[in-house]
Amino acid sequence: QDFLFSLLITQDAHYAAGPPGTILRSTDNGQRWQTLLSIKDASKGYFHHIISDSSDTLVAIASPGNSLFSVDKGENWQPISIASDQPLSNGIYDPSHREFFIVGNGGGIFGSSDGRRWQQLPSNTTANLQNITAIDKYLYASGSQGTILRSENGGEDWQLTTSNTKEAIQNIVAAGDIVVATGLHGTMLRSSDRGVRWQTVPVSESENLRAPVIDEDTGIMYASGRSGRILFSRDLGMTWNKMPEFTQASIKGLYIDKQRHMLMGYGERLIRVPLLNKE
């Protein structure tokens, strides 16, 4: 059974990827999906994440299996060139530095200007990294044992911050000047100084929390979890409440569909629910 781990929205299309070696594309805002790749063997393409630059280059990050890149909007795929025997987990394209980044186990951080050839960057940690995020000129990488790294120079140097938790941090997002991090066992952190210092935020959720998204029209933040619950915050992540229960299936991530005023979730199910109105 296919499981969608990643959803990518570009100007021209939506892309979704996951095991067992599946990559999908939609050109009508997610209504209908075309299969671009179907390996049918998770050991050869357990895709965790799919990323894209501002042109036609796509990178599908796999572990296990080969991570792949495409320069024709997903019509054809080839293995990337990366010197790593450690599992890879996540990646981004950073438009401010015009660079792709991938993170993985053993403190692995890799950079690429074309998505094809990758070089390792010094991270000064052996933690298993599970997320990398670009926010303005800053880069953040996070992972096991509460590790949060911060770079101010495009990934050339990384500083370890104090997260005040030993739980794995799997997601970091920004809402204006506020930075929010989420992770295992309902872990929620908040920073008001661009990720230099972190405070723990209590939430009524014990399952893993995914990356929050923000509705820019209302300022409401949403976060999903493995339990299928969706949390929302009206005060930029200081306090969180539960939305009505829509599903018990794991929701891997969320996306704001502004055109249809809907919140889109993906994972074991694809769900679409109305966005909350501003009070």
PDB file of C-alpha atoms in Angstrom:
ATOM      1  CA  GLN A   1       0.000   0.000   0.000  1.00  0.00           C
ATOM      2  CA  ASP A   2       1.307   3.446  -0.934  1.00  0.00           C
ATOM      3  CA  PHE A   3       1.863   5.960   1.867  1.00  0.00           C
ATOM      4  CA  LEU A   4       2.369   9.626   1.012  1.00  0.00           C
ATOM      5  CA  PHE A   5       5.126  11.136   3.148  1.00  0.00           C
ATOM      6  CA  SER A   6       5.647  14.421   1.304  1.00  0.00           C
ATOM      7  CA  LEU A   7       3.573  16.994  -0.572  1.00  0.00           C
ATOM      8  CA  LEU A   8       5.241  19.664  -2.728  1.00  0.00           C
ATOM      9  CA  ILE A   9       3.387  22.625  -4.231  1.00  0.00           C
ATOM     10  CA  THR A  10       4.985  24.443  -7.196  1.00  0.00           C
ATOM     11  CA  GLN A  11       3.635  27.090  -9.576  1.00  0.00           C
ATOM     12  CA  ASP A  12       2.772  24.440 -12.164  1.00  0.00           C
ATOM     13  CA  ALA A  13       1.827  21.341 -10.175  1.00  0.00           C
ATOM     14  CA  HIS A  14       1.415  19.416  -6.917  1.00  0.00           C
ATOM     15  CA  TYR A  15       3.785  16.488  -6.249  1.00  0.00           C
ATOM     16  CA  ALA A  16       3.445  13.731  -3.630  1.00  0.00           C
ATOM     17  CA  ALA A  17       5.932  11.003  -2.742  1.00  0.00           C
ATOM     18  CA  GLY A  18       6.397   8.061  -0.401  1.00  0.00           C
ATOM     19  CA  PRO A  19       6.947   4.310  -0.163  1.00  0.00           C
ATOM     20  CA  PRO A  20       7.013   1.895  -1.930  1.00  0.00           C
ATOM     21  CA  GLY A  21       8.865   4.085  -4.454  1.00  0.00           C
ATOM     22  CA  THR A  22       5.872   6.195  -5.481  1.00  0.00           C
ATOM     23  CA  ILE A  23       5.883   9.725  -6.945  1.00  0.00           C
ATOM     24  CA  LEU A  24       2.625  11.390  -8.051  1.00  0.00           C
ATOM     25  CA  ARG A  25       1.802  14.655  -9.826  1.00  0.00           C
ATOM     26  CA  SER A  26      -1.372  16.730 -10.075  1.00  0.00           C
ATOM     27  CA  THR A  27      -1.881  19.678 -12.408  1.00  0.00           C
ATOM     28  CA  ASP A  28      -5.392  20.589 -11.201  1.00  0.00           C
ATOM     29  CA  ASN A  29      -4.805  21.589  -7.561  1.00  0.00           C
ATOM     30  CA  GLY A  30      -4.877  18.043  -6.224  1.00  0.00           C
ATOM     31  CA  GLN A  31      -8.158  16.886  -7.753  1.00  0.00           C
ATOM     32  CA  ARG A  32      -6.616  14.203 -10.013  1.00  0.00           C
ATOM     33  CA  TRP A  33      -3.197  12.533  -9.713  1.00  0.00           C
ATOM     34  CA  GLN A  34      -0.879  10.956 -12.287  1.00  0.00           C
ATOM     35  CA  THR A  35       1.721   8.327 -11.312  1.00  0.00           C
ATOM     36  CA  LEU A  36       5.193   9.490 -12.381  1.00  0.00           C
ATOM     37  CA  LEU A  37       7.155   6.692 -10.710  1.00  0.00           C
ATOM     38  CA  SER A  38       6.068   3.365  -9.213  1.00  0.00           C
ATOM     39  CA  ILE A  39       9.002   1.213  -8.122  1.00  0.00           C
ATOM     40  CA  LYS A  40       6.774  -1.055  -5.951  1.00  0.00           C
ATOM     41  CA  ASP A  41       9.735  -1.897  -3.724  1.00  0.00           C
ATOM     42  CA  ALA A  42      10.308   0.260  -0.628  1.00  0.00           C
ATOM     43  CA  SER A  43      13.907  -0.978  -0.321  1.00  0.00           C
ATOM     44  CA  LYS A  44      14.650   0.759  -3.636  1.00  0.00           C
ATOM     45  CA  GLY A  45      12.738   3.978  -3.055  1.00  0.00           C
ATOM     46  CA  TYR A  46      11.377   4.748   0.391  1.00  0.00           C
ATOM     47  CA  PHE A  47      10.802   8.418  -0.417  1.00  0.00           C
ATOM     48  CA  HIS A  48      10.695  10.643   2.671  1.00  0.00           C
ATOM     49  CA  HIS A  49      10.653  14.032   0.992  1.00  0.00           C
ATOM     50  CA  ILE A  50      10.373  15.716  -2.400  1.00  0.00           C
ATOM     51  CA  ILE A  51      11.801  19.211  -3.017  1.00  0.00           C
ATOM     52  CA  SER A  52      12.173  21.603  -5.948  1.00  0.00           C
ATOM     53  CA  ASP A  53      14.038  24.760  -6.932  1.00  0.00           C
ATOM     54  CA  SER A  54      12.432  27.683  -8.748  1.00  0.00           C
ATOM     55  CA  SER A  55      12.772  25.963 -12.145  1.00  0.00           C
ATOM     56  CA  ASP A  56      12.085  22.358 -13.183  1.00  0.00           C
ATOM     57  CA  THR A  57      14.538  20.456 -10.942  1.00  0.00           C
ATOM     58  CA  LEU A  58      13.024  18.003  -8.449  1.00  0.00           C
ATOM     59  CA  VAL A  59      14.825  15.897  -5.821  1.00  0.00           C
ATOM     60  CA  ALA A  60      13.127  12.879  -4.185  1.00  0.00           C
ATOM     61  CA  ILE A  61      14.965  11.929  -0.973  1.00  0.00           C
ATOM     62  CA  ALA A  62      14.952   8.190  -0.239  1.00  0.00           C
ATOM     63  CA  SER A  63      16.246   6.016   2.580  1.00  0.00           C
ATOM     64  CA  PRO A  64      16.481   3.122   1.984  1.00  0.00           C
ATOM     65  CA  GLY A  65      16.908   3.147  -1.774  1.00  0.00           C
ATOM     66  CA  ASN A  66      18.336   5.731  -4.143  1.00  0.00           C
ATOM     67  CA  SER A  67      17.541   9.418  -3.850  1.00  0.00           C
ATOM     68  CA  LEU A  68      16.598  10.673  -7.305  1.00  0.00           C
ATOM     69  CA  PHE A  69      16.553  13.947  -9.242  1.00  0.00           C
ATOM     70  CA  SER A  70      14.611  15.114 -12.284  1.00  0.00           C
ATOM     71  CA  VAL A  71      15.146  18.146 -14.525  1.00  0.00           C
ATOM     72  CA  ASP A  72      11.910  17.795 -16.517  1.00  0.00           C
ATOM     73  CA  LYS A  73       9.160  18.159 -13.892  1.00  0.00           C
ATOM     74  CA  GLY A  74       9.280  14.493 -12.917  1.00  0.00           C
ATOM     75  CA  GLU A  75       8.998  12.847 -16.302  1.00  0.00           C
ATOM     76  CA  ASN A  76      12.415  11.154 -15.928  1.00  0.00           C
ATOM     77  CA  TRP A  77      14.474  10.338 -12.813  1.00  0.00           C
ATOM     78  CA  GLN A  78      18.163   9.555 -12.138  1.00  0.00           C
ATOM     79  CA  PRO A  79      20.118   8.818  -8.896  1.00  0.00           C
ATOM     80  CA  ILE A  80      21.811  11.784  -7.242  1.00  0.00           C
ATOM     81  CA  SER A  81      25.570  11.739  -6.567  1.00  0.00           C
ATOM     82  CA  ILE A  82      26.103  11.864  -2.794  1.00  0.00           C
ATOM     83  CA  ALA A  83      28.926  10.363  -0.714  1.00  0.00           C
ATOM     84  CA  SER A  84      26.990   9.041   2.278  1.00  0.00           C
ATOM     85  CA  ASP A  85      26.318   5.579   3.681  1.00  0.00           C
ATOM     86  CA  GLN A  86      24.031   7.027   6.374  1.00  0.00           C
ATOM     87  CA  PRO A  87      20.229   7.170   5.991  1.00  0.00           C
ATOM     88  CA  LEU A  88      18.928  10.476   4.584  1.00  0.00           C
ATOM     89  CA  SER A  89      15.705  11.957   5.925  1.00  0.00           C
ATOM     90  CA  ASN A  90      14.821  15.459   4.744  1.00  0.00           C
ATOM     91  CA  GLY A  91      15.790  18.349   2.498  1.00  0.00           C
ATOM     92  CA  ILE A  92      14.940  21.816   1.200  1.00  0.00           C
ATOM     93  CA  TYR A  93      15.754  24.278  -1.543  1.00  0.00           C
ATOM     94  CA  ASP A  94      16.924  27.582  -0.029  1.00  0.00           C
ATOM     95  CA  PRO A  95      16.149  30.364  -2.538  1.00  0.00           C
ATOM     96  CA  SER A  96      18.125  33.000  -0.619  1.00  0.00           C
ATOM     97  CA  HIS A  97      21.349  31.013  -1.103  1.00  0.00           C
ATOM     98  CA  ARG A  98      20.235  29.212  -4.308  1.00  0.00           C
ATOM     99  CA  GLU A  99      21.202  25.894  -2.774  1.00  0.00           C
ATOM    100  CA  PHE A 100      19.643  22.498  -2.100  1.00  0.00           C
ATOM    101  CA  PHE A 101      20.243  20.917   1.333  1.00  0.00           C
ATOM    102  CA  ILE A 102      19.735  17.350   2.611  1.00  0.00           C
ATOM    103  CA  VAL A 103      20.173  16.069   6.180  1.00  0.00           C
ATOM    104  CA  GLY A 104      20.539  12.564   7.592  1.00  0.00           C
ATOM    105  CA  ASN A 105      21.930  10.374  10.332  1.00  0.00           C
ATOM    106  CA  GLY A 106      25.294  10.918  11.986  1.00  0.00           C
ATOM    107  CA  GLY A 107      25.033  14.698  11.729  1.00  0.00           C
ATOM    108  CA  GLY A 108      25.025  14.581   7.940  1.00  0.00           C
ATOM    109  CA  ILE A 109      24.309  17.874   6.161  1.00  0.00           C
ATOM    110  CA  PHE A 110      24.829  18.038   2.384  1.00  0.00           C
ATOM    111  CA  GLY A 111      24.586  20.923  -0.077  1.00  0.00           C
ATOM    112  CA  SER A 112      24.104  21.100  -3.844  1.00  0.00           C
ATOM    113  CA  SER A 113      23.664  23.894  -6.359  1.00  0.00           C
ATOM    114  CA  ASP A 114      22.042  21.683  -9.017  1.00  0.00           C
ATOM    115  CA  GLY A 115      20.342  18.832  -7.119  1.00  0.00           C
ATOM    116  CA  ARG A 116      22.592  16.293  -8.824  1.00  0.00           C
ATOM    117  CA  ARG A 117      26.050  16.555  -7.191  1.00  0.00           C
ATOM    118  CA  TRP A 118      26.248  16.906  -3.397  1.00  0.00           C
ATOM    119  CA  GLN A 119      29.024  17.804  -0.939  1.00  0.00           C
ATOM    120  CA  GLN A 120      29.045  17.278   2.830  1.00  0.00           C
ATOM    121  CA  LEU A 121      29.046  20.323   5.130  1.00  0.00           C
ATOM    122  CA  PRO A 122      30.561  20.386   8.662  1.00  0.00           C
ATOM    123  CA  SER A 123      27.743  20.138  11.222  1.00  0.00           C
ATOM    124  CA  ASN A 124      29.812  19.533  14.404  1.00  0.00           C
ATOM    125  CA  THR A 125      27.262  17.000  15.685  1.00  0.00           C
ATOM    126  CA  THR A 126      26.707  13.241  15.471  1.00  0.00           C
ATOM    127  CA  ALA A 127      22.949  13.514  16.124  1.00  0.00           C
ATOM    128  CA  ASN A 128      20.589  11.931  13.619  1.00  0.00           C
ATOM    129  CA  LEU A 129      19.195  14.964  11.786  1.00  0.00           C
ATOM    130  CA  GLN A 130      15.581  14.739  10.605  1.00  0.00           C
ATOM    131  CA  ASN A 131      14.745  18.244   9.424  1.00  0.00           C
ATOM    132  CA  ILE A 132      16.272  21.280   7.732  1.00  0.00           C
ATOM    133  CA  THR A 133      14.480  24.597   7.261  1.00  0.00           C
ATOM    134  CA  ALA A 134      15.358  27.930   5.639  1.00  0.00           C
ATOM    135  CA  ILE A 135      13.854  31.047   7.237  1.00  0.00           C
ATOM    136  CA  ASP A 136      14.990  34.312   5.671  1.00  0.00           C
ATOM    137  CA  LYS A 137      18.812  34.252   5.785  1.00  0.00           C
ATOM    138  CA  TYR A 138      18.934  31.575   8.526  1.00  0.00           C
ATOM    139  CA  LEU A 139      19.094  27.781   8.253  1.00  0.00           C
ATOM    140  CA  TYR A 140      17.933  25.404  10.986  1.00  0.00           C
ATOM    141  CA  ALA A 141      18.650  21.662  11.244  1.00  0.00           C
ATOM    142  CA  SER A 142      17.165  19.455  13.965  1.00  0.00           C
ATOM    143  CA  GLY A 143      16.923  15.856  15.084  1.00  0.00           C
ATOM    144  CA  SER A 144      17.539  13.371  17.886  1.00  0.00           C
ATOM    145  CA  GLN A 145      18.165  14.271  21.551  1.00  0.00           C
ATOM    146  CA  GLY A 146      16.562  17.692  21.135  1.00  0.00           C
ATOM    147  CA  THR A 147      19.259  18.829  18.715  1.00  0.00           C
ATOM    148  CA  ILE A 148      18.637  22.177  16.998  1.00  0.00           C
ATOM    149  CA  LEU A 149      21.417  23.686  14.872  1.00  0.00           C
ATOM    150  CA  ARG A 150      21.399  27.210  13.457  1.00  0.00           C
ATOM    151  CA  SER A 151      23.430  28.701  10.585  1.00  0.00           C
ATOM    152  CA  GLU A 152      23.718  32.362   9.624  1.00  0.00           C
ATOM    153  CA  ASN A 153      25.968  31.892   6.554  1.00  0.00           C
ATOM    154  CA  GLY A 154      24.259  29.495   4.181  1.00  0.00           C
ATOM    155  CA  GLY A 155      25.269  26.290   5.955  1.00  0.00           C
ATOM    156  CA  GLU A 156      29.030  26.907   6.076  1.00  0.00           C
ATOM    157  CA  ASP A 157      28.993  26.993   9.907  1.00  0.00           C
ATOM    158  CA  TRP A 158      26.454  25.634  12.411  1.00  0.00           C
ATOM    159  CA  GLN A 159      25.839  26.551  16.071  1.00  0.00           C
ATOM    160  CA  LEU A 160      24.110  24.244  18.573  1.00  0.00           C
ATOM    161  CA  THR A 161      21.223  25.964  20.400  1.00  0.00           C
ATOM    162  CA  THR A 162      19.672  25.062  23.773  1.00  0.00           C
ATOM    163  CA  SER A 163      16.288  23.426  23.153  1.00  0.00           C
ATOM    164  CA  ASN A 164      15.570  22.312  26.757  1.00  0.00           C
ATOM    165  CA  THR A 165      14.355  18.884  25.611  1.00  0.00           C
ATOM    166  CA  LYS A 166      15.777  15.455  24.801  1.00  0.00           C
ATOM    167  CA  GLU A 167      12.886  14.550  22.494  1.00  0.00           C
ATOM    168  CA  ALA A 168      13.618  14.403  18.770  1.00  0.00           C
ATOM    169  CA  ILE A 169      12.805  17.667  16.983  1.00  0.00           C
ATOM    170  CA  GLN A 170      11.447  16.878  13.527  1.00  0.00           C
ATOM    171  CA  ASN A 171      10.001  20.167  12.237  1.00  0.00           C
ATOM    172  CA  ILE A 172      10.804  23.891  12.417  1.00  0.00           C
ATOM    173  CA  VAL A 173       8.642  26.636  10.869  1.00  0.00           C
ATOM    174  CA  ALA A 174       8.307  30.415  11.133  1.00  0.00           C
ATOM    175  CA  ALA A 175       5.395  32.755  11.699  1.00  0.00           C
ATOM    176  CA  GLY A 176       6.855  36.204  11.166  1.00  0.00           C
ATOM    177  CA  ASP A 177       9.638  36.622  13.721  1.00  0.00           C
ATOM    178  CA  ILE A 178       8.352  33.651  15.749  1.00  0.00           C
ATOM    179  CA  VAL A 179       9.902  30.216  15.157  1.00  0.00           C
ATOM    180  CA  VAL A 180       8.045  27.040  16.209  1.00  0.00           C
ATOM    181  CA  ALA A 181       9.519  23.530  16.501  1.00  0.00           C
ATOM    182  CA  THR A 182       7.640  20.240  16.923  1.00  0.00           C
ATOM    183  CA  GLY A 183       8.649  16.635  17.499  1.00  0.00           C
ATOM    184  CA  LEU A 184       8.074  13.351  19.282  1.00  0.00           C
ATOM    185  CA  HIS A 185       5.566  12.760  22.100  1.00  0.00           C
ATOM    186  CA  GLY A 186       3.720  16.041  21.616  1.00  0.00           C
ATOM    187  CA  THR A 187       6.857  18.187  21.845  1.00  0.00           C
ATOM    188  CA  MET A 188       6.220  21.831  20.963  1.00  0.00           C
ATOM    189  CA  LEU A 189       8.868  24.584  21.276  1.00  0.00           C
ATOM    190  CA  ARG A 190       8.658  28.301  20.529  1.00  0.00           C
ATOM    191  CA  SER A 191      11.328  30.972  19.989  1.00  0.00           C
ATOM    192  CA  SER A 192      10.796  34.725  19.778  1.00  0.00           C
ATOM    193  CA  ASP A 193      14.421  35.528  18.825  1.00  0.00           C
ATOM    194  CA  ARG A 194      14.860  33.620  15.554  1.00  0.00           C
ATOM    195  CA  GLY A 195      15.804  30.338  17.190  1.00  0.00           C
ATOM    196  CA  VAL A 196      18.546  31.450  19.582  1.00  0.00           C
ATOM    197  CA  ARG A 197      16.537  30.517  22.727  1.00  0.00           C
ATOM    198  CA  TRP A 198      13.594  28.098  22.988  1.00  0.00           C
ATOM    199  CA  GLN A 199      10.635  27.713  25.366  1.00  0.00           C
ATOM    200  CA  THR A 200       8.479  24.601  25.822  1.00  0.00           C
ATOM    201  CA  VAL A 201       4.791  25.023  24.918  1.00  0.00           C
ATOM    202  CA  PRO A 202       2.306  22.615  26.597  1.00  0.00           C
ATOM    203  CA  VAL A 203      -0.152  20.906  24.230  1.00  0.00           C
ATOM    204  CA  SER A 204      -2.893  18.317  24.803  1.00  0.00           C
ATOM    205  CA  GLU A 205      -1.293  15.759  22.491  1.00  0.00           C
ATOM    206  CA  SER A 206       1.102  12.901  23.261  1.00  0.00           C
ATOM    207  CA  GLU A 207       1.619  11.641  19.697  1.00  0.00           C
ATOM    208  CA  ASN A 208       4.260  12.915  17.278  1.00  0.00           C
ATOM    209  CA  LEU A 209       3.541  16.417  15.992  1.00  0.00           C
ATOM    210  CA  ARG A 210       4.154  17.317  12.335  1.00  0.00           C
ATOM    211  CA  ALA A 211       5.231  20.632  10.815  1.00  0.00           C
ATOM    212  CA  PRO A 212       2.783  23.477  11.579  1.00  0.00           C
ATOM    213  CA  VAL A 213       1.387  25.631   8.770  1.00  0.00           C
ATOM    214  CA  ILE A 214      -0.014  29.162   9.013  1.00  0.00           C
ATOM    215  CA  ASP A 215      -2.994  30.735   7.274  1.00  0.00           C
ATOM    216  CA  GLU A 216      -1.573  34.147   6.396  1.00  0.00           C
ATOM    217  CA  ASP A 217      -5.036  35.655   5.957  1.00  0.00           C
ATOM    218  CA  THR A 218      -6.090  34.944   9.548  1.00  0.00           C
ATOM    219  CA  GLY A 219      -2.782  34.287  11.350  1.00  0.00           C
ATOM    220  CA  ILE A 220      -4.082  30.905  12.570  1.00  0.00           C
ATOM    221  CA  MET A 221      -1.514  28.100  12.826  1.00  0.00           C
ATOM    222  CA  TYR A 222      -2.374  24.408  12.349  1.00  0.00           C
ATOM    223  CA  ALA A 223      -0.420  21.288  13.342  1.00  0.00           C
ATOM    224  CA  SER A 224      -1.282  17.631  12.731  1.00  0.00           C
ATOM    225  CA  GLY A 225      -0.246  14.459  14.515  1.00  0.00           C
ATOM    226  CA  ARG A 226       0.169  10.740  14.139  1.00  0.00           C
ATOM    227  CA  SER A 227      -3.193  10.270  15.880  1.00  0.00           C
ATOM    228  CA  GLY A 228      -5.018  12.152  13.108  1.00  0.00           C
ATOM    229  CA  ARG A 229      -5.812  15.080  15.397  1.00  0.00           C
ATOM    230  CA  ILE A 230      -5.327  18.649  14.155  1.00  0.00           C
ATOM    231  CA  LEU A 231      -4.379  21.409  16.590  1.00  0.00           C
ATOM    232  CA  PHE A 232      -4.761  25.141  15.973  1.00  0.00           C
ATOM    233  CA  SER A 233      -3.342  28.302  17.525  1.00  0.00           C
ATOM    234  CA  ARG A 234      -4.642  31.871  17.252  1.00  0.00           C
ATOM    235  CA  ASP A 235      -1.676  33.468  19.076  1.00  0.00           C
ATOM    236  CA  LEU A 236       1.342  32.394  16.972  1.00  0.00           C
ATOM    237  CA  GLY A 237       1.974  29.156  18.824  1.00  0.00           C
ATOM    238  CA  MET A 238       1.659  30.273  22.459  1.00  0.00           C
ATOM    239  CA  THR A 239      -1.497  28.187  23.114  1.00  0.00           C
ATOM    240  CA  TRP A 240      -3.082  25.337  21.123  1.00  0.00           C
ATOM    241  CA  ASN A 241      -6.573  23.799  20.913  1.00  0.00           C
ATOM    242  CA  LYS A 242      -7.993  20.770  19.113  1.00  0.00           C
ATOM    243  CA  MET A 243     -10.160  20.931  16.002  1.00  0.00           C
ATOM    244  CA  PRO A 244     -13.091  18.496  15.741  1.00  0.00           C
ATOM    245  CA  GLU A 245     -11.863  14.981  14.968  1.00  0.00           C
ATOM    246  CA  PHE A 246     -11.940  14.221  11.213  1.00  0.00           C
ATOM    247  CA  THR A 247      -9.953  10.986  11.082  1.00  0.00           C
ATOM    248  CA  GLN A 248      -7.904   8.589  13.204  1.00  0.00           C
ATOM    249  CA  ALA A 249      -5.490   7.994  10.329  1.00  0.00           C
ATOM    250  CA  SER A 250      -1.991   9.466  10.633  1.00  0.00           C
ATOM    251  CA  ILE A 251      -1.742  12.920   9.037  1.00  0.00           C
ATOM    252  CA  LYS A 252       1.857  13.373   7.908  1.00  0.00           C
ATOM    253  CA  GLY A 253       1.518  17.020   6.939  1.00  0.00           C
ATOM    254  CA  LEU A 254      -0.785  19.939   6.133  1.00  0.00           C
ATOM    255  CA  TYR A 255      -1.145  22.458   3.321  1.00  0.00           C
ATOM    256  CA  ILE A 256      -3.208  25.668   3.093  1.00  0.00           C
ATOM    257  CA  ASP A 257      -5.315  25.795  -0.079  1.00  0.00           C
ATOM    258  CA  LYS A 258      -6.053  29.535  -0.253  1.00  0.00           C
ATOM    259  CA  GLN A 259      -8.103  29.370  -3.446  1.00  0.00           C
ATOM    260  CA  ARG A 260     -10.652  27.005  -1.930  1.00  0.00           C
ATOM    261  CA  HIS A 261     -10.271  28.190   1.699  1.00  0.00           C
ATOM    262  CA  MET A 262      -9.430  24.623   2.734  1.00  0.00           C
ATOM    263  CA  LEU A 263      -6.897  22.850   4.938  1.00  0.00           C
ATOM    264  CA  MET A 264      -5.416  19.872   3.075  1.00  0.00           C
ATOM    265  CA  GLY A 265      -3.870  16.939   4.962  1.00  0.00           C
ATOM    266  CA  TYR A 266      -1.925  13.987   3.594  1.00  0.00           C
ATOM    267  CA  GLY A 267      -0.569  10.716   4.980  1.00  0.00           C
ATOM    268  CA  GLU A 268      -2.591   7.529   5.403  1.00  0.00           C
ATOM    269  CA  ARG A 269      -5.479   9.601   4.033  1.00  0.00           C
ATOM    270  CA  LEU A 270      -5.925  12.730   1.934  1.00  0.00           C
ATOM    271  CA  ILE A 271      -8.312  15.069   3.767  1.00  0.00           C
ATOM    272  CA  ARG A 272      -9.737  18.509   3.011  1.00  0.00           C
ATOM    273  CA  VAL A 273     -11.465  20.536   5.767  1.00  0.00           C
ATOM    274  CA  PRO A 274     -12.593  24.189   5.871  1.00  0.00           C
ATOM    275  CA  LEU A 275     -10.183  26.715   7.345  1.00  0.00           C
ATOM    276  CA  LEU A 276     -11.202  28.426  10.560  1.00  0.00           C
ATOM    277  CA  ASN A 277     -12.428  31.999  10.359  1.00  0.00           C
ATOM    278  CA  LYS A 278     -10.697  34.858  12.127  1.00  0.00           C
ATOM    279  CA  GLU A 279     -12.448  35.753  15.357  1.00  0.00           C
TER     280      GLU A 279
END
